[in-house]
């Protein structure tokens, strides 16, 4: 949905810019139209290509996103850290996972504390489930 919104906003912005710039351009309409849309097409391809590249580079493994979603709604963890701000984990640890269940270490950051957890995660058909977790350290801020 976010990607479609960006396309729509870009299209509206381009047409508004087209009509504004066309009024002040001293070139003939046909020459201006060809030049404007040629450069617009090049810039649009570069913009969406870079957007896709950034999304692909920053993509988190599914085991991480599903585990974090389960941890941040856990009432005991919410009580300890307050409102959820962010998380951290060791990327090397994730790449070394060969089989499930496995233990993964996470750090959750909240408004009132930071908590280090050892989480036992199990998997069945790309659905990851937190079986149990152990609090390693809890640091109140």
XYZ file of C-alpha atoms in Angstrom:
141
model
C 0.000 0.000 0.000
C 2.821 2.385 0.862
C 4.469 1.768 -2.512
C 1.216 2.574 -4.390
C 0.820 5.802 -2.411
C 4.332 6.852 -3.413
C 3.523 6.217 -7.065
C 0.311 8.254 -6.863
C 1.982 11.167 -5.056
C 4.828 11.116 -7.568
C 2.420 11.165 -10.535
C 0.427 14.070 -9.087
C 3.617 15.988 -8.292
C 4.975 15.452 -11.804
C 1.824 16.676 -13.508
C 1.676 19.763 -11.301
C 5.368 20.462 -11.995
C 4.808 19.844 -15.708
C 2.078 22.457 -16.008
C 3.942 25.015 -13.872
C 7.284 24.618 -15.674
C 5.610 24.534 -19.084
C 4.173 28.007 -18.508
C 7.598 29.563 -17.913
C 9.557 27.542 -20.444
C 10.523 29.436 -23.563
C 10.731 26.266 -25.692
C 8.116 24.970 -28.081
C 5.508 22.711 -26.519
C 6.502 19.600 -28.448
C 10.219 19.937 -27.681
C 9.502 20.716 -24.028
C 7.120 17.727 -23.688
C 9.688 15.292 -25.111
C 12.524 16.606 -22.954
C 10.450 16.807 -19.751
C 9.012 13.294 -19.967
C 12.334 11.761 -21.052
C 14.104 13.159 -17.989
C 11.109 12.373 -15.797
C 11.146 8.729 -16.898
C 14.869 8.430 -16.145
C 14.502 10.028 -12.702
C 11.441 7.907 -11.901
C 13.281 4.682 -12.748
C 16.264 5.760 -10.622
C 14.020 6.732 -7.688
C 12.039 3.498 -7.632
C 15.174 1.430 -8.224
C 16.892 3.016 -5.250
C 13.733 2.563 -3.134
C 13.653 -1.145 -3.951
C 17.388 -1.467 -3.252
C 17.058 0.193 0.158
C 14.074 -2.018 1.050
C 15.939 -5.136 -0.032
C 19.087 -4.229 1.912
C 17.202 -3.412 5.112
C 14.932 -6.478 4.962
C 14.949 -8.414 8.221
C 14.800 -12.231 8.300
C 11.296 -13.554 8.912
C 12.362 -15.322 12.111
C 13.369 -11.950 13.573
C 10.218 -10.044 12.606
C 7.831 -12.752 13.805
C 9.722 -13.268 17.079
C 9.871 -9.538 17.832
C 6.144 -9.166 17.106
C 5.403 -11.885 19.653
C 7.792 -10.497 22.260
C 6.642 -6.898 22.103
C 3.006 -7.830 22.800
C 3.917 -10.096 25.726
C 2.302 -8.526 28.830
C 5.220 -9.362 31.161
C 7.765 -7.788 28.817
C 5.537 -4.745 28.212
C 5.268 -4.263 31.966
C 9.057 -4.366 32.366
C 10.119 -2.115 29.455
C 7.126 0.197 29.046
C 6.239 1.180 25.506
C 8.285 -0.599 22.849
C 10.896 1.552 21.070
C 13.174 -0.866 19.219
C 15.246 -4.026 19.290
C 18.673 -5.424 18.609
C 20.141 -8.828 17.799
C 23.316 -10.443 16.521
C 23.015 -10.920 12.748
C 25.774 -13.536 12.753
C 23.746 -15.611 15.202
C 20.763 -15.594 12.830
C 22.816 -16.679 9.812
C 24.219 -19.658 11.737
C 20.770 -21.152 12.454
C 20.587 -24.620 10.908
C 17.573 -26.186 12.600
C 14.720 -25.358 14.937
C 14.043 -25.111 17.834
C 16.931 -22.768 18.476
C 17.897 -20.155 21.033
C 18.348 -16.550 19.871
C 19.429 -13.550 21.943
C 17.495 -10.297 21.597
C 17.636 -6.904 23.263
C 14.374 -4.978 23.495
C 14.422 -1.244 24.151
C 11.495 0.405 25.861
C 10.559 3.751 27.327
C 11.522 2.734 30.871
C 14.042 -0.091 30.468
C 16.151 -2.274 28.232
C 15.934 -6.054 28.500
C 18.238 -8.798 27.206
C 16.427 -12.050 26.432
C 17.364 -15.595 25.469
C 14.456 -16.779 23.345
C 13.692 -20.361 22.310
C 12.097 -20.201 18.862
C 10.462 -23.099 17.030
C 9.313 -23.220 13.434
C 6.759 -25.046 11.338
C 6.205 -24.071 7.689
C 7.784 -20.585 8.004
C 5.691 -19.732 11.040
C 8.005 -18.980 13.943
C 6.755 -19.325 17.487
C 8.316 -18.258 20.772
C 8.288 -21.357 22.962
C 9.923 -19.742 25.987
C 12.150 -16.855 26.934
C 14.532 -16.118 29.769
C 15.454 -12.652 30.987
C 19.242 -12.348 30.999
C 19.438 -8.744 32.190
C 16.989 -5.936 32.838
C 18.372 -2.400 32.893
C 15.996 0.296 34.162
C 16.576 3.781 32.789
